[in-house]
mmCIF file of C-alpha atoms in Angstrom:
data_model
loop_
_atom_site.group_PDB
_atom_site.id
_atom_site.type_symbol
_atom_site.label_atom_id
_atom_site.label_comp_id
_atom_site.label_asym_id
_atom_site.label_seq_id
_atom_site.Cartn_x
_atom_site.Cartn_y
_atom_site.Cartn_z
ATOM 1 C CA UNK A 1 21.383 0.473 -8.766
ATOM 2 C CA UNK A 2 20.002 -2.581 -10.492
ATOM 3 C CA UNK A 3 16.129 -1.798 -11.503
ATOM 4 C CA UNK A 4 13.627 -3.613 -9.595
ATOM 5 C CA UNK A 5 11.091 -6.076 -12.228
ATOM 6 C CA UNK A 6 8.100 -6.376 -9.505
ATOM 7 C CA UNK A 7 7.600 -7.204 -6.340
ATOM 8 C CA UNK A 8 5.183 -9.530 -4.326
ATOM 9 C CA UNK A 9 3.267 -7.675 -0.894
ATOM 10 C CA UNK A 10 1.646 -9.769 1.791
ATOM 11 C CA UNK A 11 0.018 -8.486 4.790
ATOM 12 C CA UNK A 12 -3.454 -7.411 6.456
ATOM 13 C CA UNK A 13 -6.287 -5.295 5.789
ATOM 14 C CA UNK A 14 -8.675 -4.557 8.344
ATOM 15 C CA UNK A 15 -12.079 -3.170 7.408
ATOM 16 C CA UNK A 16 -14.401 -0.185 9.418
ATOM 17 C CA UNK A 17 -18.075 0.052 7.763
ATOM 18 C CA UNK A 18 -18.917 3.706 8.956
ATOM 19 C CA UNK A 19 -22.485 2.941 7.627
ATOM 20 C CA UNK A 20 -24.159 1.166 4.260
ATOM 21 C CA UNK A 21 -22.169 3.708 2.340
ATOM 22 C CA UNK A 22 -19.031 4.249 3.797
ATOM 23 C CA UNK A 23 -15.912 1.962 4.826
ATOM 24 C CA UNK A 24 -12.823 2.901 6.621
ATOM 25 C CA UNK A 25 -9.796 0.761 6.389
ATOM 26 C CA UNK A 26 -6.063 0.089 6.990
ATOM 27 C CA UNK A 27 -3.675 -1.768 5.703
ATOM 28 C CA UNK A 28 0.090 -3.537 6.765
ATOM 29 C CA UNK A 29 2.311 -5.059 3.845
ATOM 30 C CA UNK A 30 5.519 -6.547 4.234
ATOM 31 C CA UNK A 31 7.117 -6.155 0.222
ATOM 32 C CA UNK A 32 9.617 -8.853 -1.806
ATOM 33 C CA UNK A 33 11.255 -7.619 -4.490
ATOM 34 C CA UNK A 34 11.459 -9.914 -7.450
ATOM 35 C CA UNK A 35 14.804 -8.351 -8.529
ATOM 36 C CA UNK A 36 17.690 -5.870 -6.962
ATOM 37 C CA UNK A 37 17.454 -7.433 -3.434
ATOM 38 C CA UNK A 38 14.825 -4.953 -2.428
ATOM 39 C CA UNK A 39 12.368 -5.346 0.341
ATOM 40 C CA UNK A 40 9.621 -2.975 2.344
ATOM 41 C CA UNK A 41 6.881 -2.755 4.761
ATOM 42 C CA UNK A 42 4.381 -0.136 4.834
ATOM 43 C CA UNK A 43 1.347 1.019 6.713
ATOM 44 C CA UNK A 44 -1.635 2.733 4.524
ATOM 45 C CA UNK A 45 -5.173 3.705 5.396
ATOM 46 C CA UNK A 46 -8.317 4.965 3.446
ATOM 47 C CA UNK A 47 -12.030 5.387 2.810
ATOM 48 C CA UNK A 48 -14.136 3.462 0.458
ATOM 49 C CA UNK A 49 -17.329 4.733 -1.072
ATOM 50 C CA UNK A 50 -19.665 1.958 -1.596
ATOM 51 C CA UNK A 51 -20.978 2.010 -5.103
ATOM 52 C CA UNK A 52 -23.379 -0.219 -5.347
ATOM 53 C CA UNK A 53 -24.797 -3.273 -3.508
ATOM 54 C CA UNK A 54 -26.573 -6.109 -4.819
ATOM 55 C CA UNK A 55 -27.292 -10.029 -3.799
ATOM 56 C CA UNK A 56 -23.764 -10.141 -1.489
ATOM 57 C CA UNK A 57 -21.922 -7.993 -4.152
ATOM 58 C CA UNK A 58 -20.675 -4.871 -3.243
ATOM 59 C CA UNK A 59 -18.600 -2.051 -5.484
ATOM 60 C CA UNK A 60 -16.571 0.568 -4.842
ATOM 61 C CA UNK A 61 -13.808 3.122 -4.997
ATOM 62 C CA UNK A 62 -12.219 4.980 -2.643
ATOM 63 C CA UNK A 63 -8.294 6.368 -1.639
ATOM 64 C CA UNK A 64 -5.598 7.058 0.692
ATOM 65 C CA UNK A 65 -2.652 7.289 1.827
ATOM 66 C CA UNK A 66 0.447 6.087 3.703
ATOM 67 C CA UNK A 67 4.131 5.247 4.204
ATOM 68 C CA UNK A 68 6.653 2.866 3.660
ATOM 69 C CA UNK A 69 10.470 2.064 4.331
ATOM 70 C CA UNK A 70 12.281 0.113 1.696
ATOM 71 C CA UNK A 71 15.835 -1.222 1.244
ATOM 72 C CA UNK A 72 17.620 -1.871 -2.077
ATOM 73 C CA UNK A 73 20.749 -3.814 -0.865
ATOM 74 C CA UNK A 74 23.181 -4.111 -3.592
ATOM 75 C CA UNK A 75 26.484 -3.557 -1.147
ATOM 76 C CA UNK A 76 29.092 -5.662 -3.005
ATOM 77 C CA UNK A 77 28.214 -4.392 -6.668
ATOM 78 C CA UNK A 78 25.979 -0.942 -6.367
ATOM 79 C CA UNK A 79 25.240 -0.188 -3.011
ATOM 80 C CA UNK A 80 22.906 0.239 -0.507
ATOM 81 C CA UNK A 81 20.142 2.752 -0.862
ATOM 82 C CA UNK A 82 17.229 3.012 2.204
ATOM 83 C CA UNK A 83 14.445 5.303 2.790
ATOM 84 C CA UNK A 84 10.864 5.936 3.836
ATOM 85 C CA UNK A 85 8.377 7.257 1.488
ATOM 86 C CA UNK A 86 5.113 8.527 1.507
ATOM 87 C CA UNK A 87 2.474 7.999 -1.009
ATOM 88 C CA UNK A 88 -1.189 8.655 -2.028
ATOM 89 C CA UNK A 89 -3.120 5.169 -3.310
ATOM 90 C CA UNK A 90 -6.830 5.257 -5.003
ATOM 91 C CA UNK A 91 -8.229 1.808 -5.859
ATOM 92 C CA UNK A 92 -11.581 0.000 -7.258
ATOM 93 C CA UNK A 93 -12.828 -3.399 -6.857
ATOM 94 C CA UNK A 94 -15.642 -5.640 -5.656
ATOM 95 C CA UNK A 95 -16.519 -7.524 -2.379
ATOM 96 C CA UNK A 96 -18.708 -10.754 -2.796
ATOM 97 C CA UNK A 97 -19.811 -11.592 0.704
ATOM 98 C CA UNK A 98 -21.527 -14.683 2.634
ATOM 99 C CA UNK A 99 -22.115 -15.600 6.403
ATOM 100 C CA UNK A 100 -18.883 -16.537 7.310
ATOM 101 C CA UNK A 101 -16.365 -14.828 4.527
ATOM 102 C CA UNK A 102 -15.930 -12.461 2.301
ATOM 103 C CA UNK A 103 -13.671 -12.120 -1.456
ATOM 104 C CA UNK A 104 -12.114 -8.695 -2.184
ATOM 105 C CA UNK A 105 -10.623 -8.218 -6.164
ATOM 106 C CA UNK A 106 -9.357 -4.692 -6.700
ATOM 107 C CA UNK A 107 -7.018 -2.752 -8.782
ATOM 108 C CA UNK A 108 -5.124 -0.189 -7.491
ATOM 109 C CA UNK A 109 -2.341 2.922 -8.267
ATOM 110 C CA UNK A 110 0.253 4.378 -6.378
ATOM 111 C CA UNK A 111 2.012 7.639 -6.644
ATOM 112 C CA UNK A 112 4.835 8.333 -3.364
ATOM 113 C CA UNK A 113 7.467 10.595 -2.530
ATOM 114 C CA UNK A 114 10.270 10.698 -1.063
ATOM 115 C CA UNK A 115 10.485 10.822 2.995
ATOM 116 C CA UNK A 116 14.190 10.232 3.489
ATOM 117 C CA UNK A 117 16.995 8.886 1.520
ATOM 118 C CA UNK A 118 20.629 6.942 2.239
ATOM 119 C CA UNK A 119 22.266 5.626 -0.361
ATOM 120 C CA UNK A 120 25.781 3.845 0.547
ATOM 121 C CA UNK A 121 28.656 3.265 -1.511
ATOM 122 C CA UNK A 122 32.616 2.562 -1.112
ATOM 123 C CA UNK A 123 31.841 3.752 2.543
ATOM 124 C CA UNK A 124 30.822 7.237 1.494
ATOM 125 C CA UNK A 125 27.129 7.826 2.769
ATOM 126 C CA UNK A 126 24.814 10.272 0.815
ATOM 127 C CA UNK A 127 21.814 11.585 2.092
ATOM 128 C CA UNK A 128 18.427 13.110 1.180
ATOM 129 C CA UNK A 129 16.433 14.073 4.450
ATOM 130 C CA UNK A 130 13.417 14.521 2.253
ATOM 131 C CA UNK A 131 10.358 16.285 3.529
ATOM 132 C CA UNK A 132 11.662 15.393 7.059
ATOM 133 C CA UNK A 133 14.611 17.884 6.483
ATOM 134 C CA UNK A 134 15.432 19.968 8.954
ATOM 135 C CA UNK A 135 15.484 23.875 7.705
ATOM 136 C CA UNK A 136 18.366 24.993 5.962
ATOM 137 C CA UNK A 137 20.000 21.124 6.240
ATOM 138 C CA UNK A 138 21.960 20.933 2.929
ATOM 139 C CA UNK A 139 21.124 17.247 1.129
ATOM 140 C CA UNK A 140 23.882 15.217 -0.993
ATOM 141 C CA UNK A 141 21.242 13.439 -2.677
ATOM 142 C CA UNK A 142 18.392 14.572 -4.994
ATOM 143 C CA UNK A 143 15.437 13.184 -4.312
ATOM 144 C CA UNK A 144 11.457 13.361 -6.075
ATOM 145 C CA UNK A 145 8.679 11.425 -7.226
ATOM 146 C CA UNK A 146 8.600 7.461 -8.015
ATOM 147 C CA UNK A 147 7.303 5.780 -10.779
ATOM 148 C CA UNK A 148 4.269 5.516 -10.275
ATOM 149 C CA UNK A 149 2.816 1.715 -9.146
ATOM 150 C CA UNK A 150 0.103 -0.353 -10.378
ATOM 151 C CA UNK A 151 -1.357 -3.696 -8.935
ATOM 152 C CA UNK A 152 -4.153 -5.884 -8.335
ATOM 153 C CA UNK A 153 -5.365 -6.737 -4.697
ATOM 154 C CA UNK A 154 -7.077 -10.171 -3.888
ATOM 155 C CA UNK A 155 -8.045 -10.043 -0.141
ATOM 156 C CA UNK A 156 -10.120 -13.306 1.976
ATOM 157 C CA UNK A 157 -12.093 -11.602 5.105
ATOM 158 C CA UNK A 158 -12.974 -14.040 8.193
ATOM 159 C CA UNK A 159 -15.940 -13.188 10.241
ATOM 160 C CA UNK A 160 -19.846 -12.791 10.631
ATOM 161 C CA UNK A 161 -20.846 -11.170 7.050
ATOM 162 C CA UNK A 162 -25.128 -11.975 8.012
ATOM 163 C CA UNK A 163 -27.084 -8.881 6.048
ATOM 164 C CA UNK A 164 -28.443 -6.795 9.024
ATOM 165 C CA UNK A 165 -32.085 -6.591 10.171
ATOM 166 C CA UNK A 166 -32.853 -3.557 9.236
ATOM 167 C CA UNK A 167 -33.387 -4.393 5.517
ATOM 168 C CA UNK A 168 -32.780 -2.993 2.238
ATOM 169 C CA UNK A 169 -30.371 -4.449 -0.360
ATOM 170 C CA UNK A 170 -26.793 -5.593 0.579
#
């Protein structure tokens, strides 16, 4: 298989502020790879701690986890090899808020394993059932951990950001 140089993820993040401290969230990414015609979605979710808050500006970190599918479709020179993966994500960034939007930056790291594996080639179909192997199943393919992932996260929220009544700094 041809190595993949990056890839490009779009999608939607939906936010769940437990309380001033706490946010829930989840996430849906369709994935382009820039190289060895690869492509994914995946579905993650995760809690943020809320570091600090000041004048709109809001900190944090937080983590979680999720999983993906992913196709690298190289049929006429290397093959075809599909899967699903599951991974674990932590992340940091700020949140500048005002009435009507908000602006997410964050950085983020990635660390997955495998789920399932099929890789094709010359018609001959190997397989690694992963974590979703059934007991005593015998795999053709070897499976383990990815490279780990690294990216940064720009995100535009729509909606009614006014600071609540109650007071205190936000």
């Amino acid at each position: 298989m041809d190595s993949m140089d990056g890839d490009f993820q779009i999608g939607a993040k939906g936010p769940l502020y437990m309380n001033r401290d706490y946010r829930l969230w989840g996430l849906g990414n369709i994935h382009r790879g820039s190289s060895a015609d690869y492509k994914g979605r995946s579905l993650t979710v995760g809690v943020d701690k809320i570091l600090l808050r000041e004048n709109g500006l809001n900190f944090f970190v937080g983590g979680g986890g999720g999983m993906g599918q992913f196709t690298f479709d190289q049929k006429s020179e290397n093959g075809k090899l599909s899967g699903r993966q599951l991974y674990f994500r932590a992340n940091a960034g700020a949140l500048y808020r005002n009435v009507k939007q908000a602006y997410e930056f964050s950085v983020f790291g990635m660390l997955g394993t495998t789920g399932e594996e099929v890789y094709e080639y010359n018609d001959v179909e190997y397989t690694n059932e992963g974590i979703f192997s059934a007991e005593g199943a015998e795999d053709s393919l070897s499976g383990g951990l990815y490279m780990p992932v690294f990216g940064v996260e720009a995100t535009v929220y729509f909606g009614d950001f006014k600071p609540n009544k109650k007071g205190g700094k936000g």
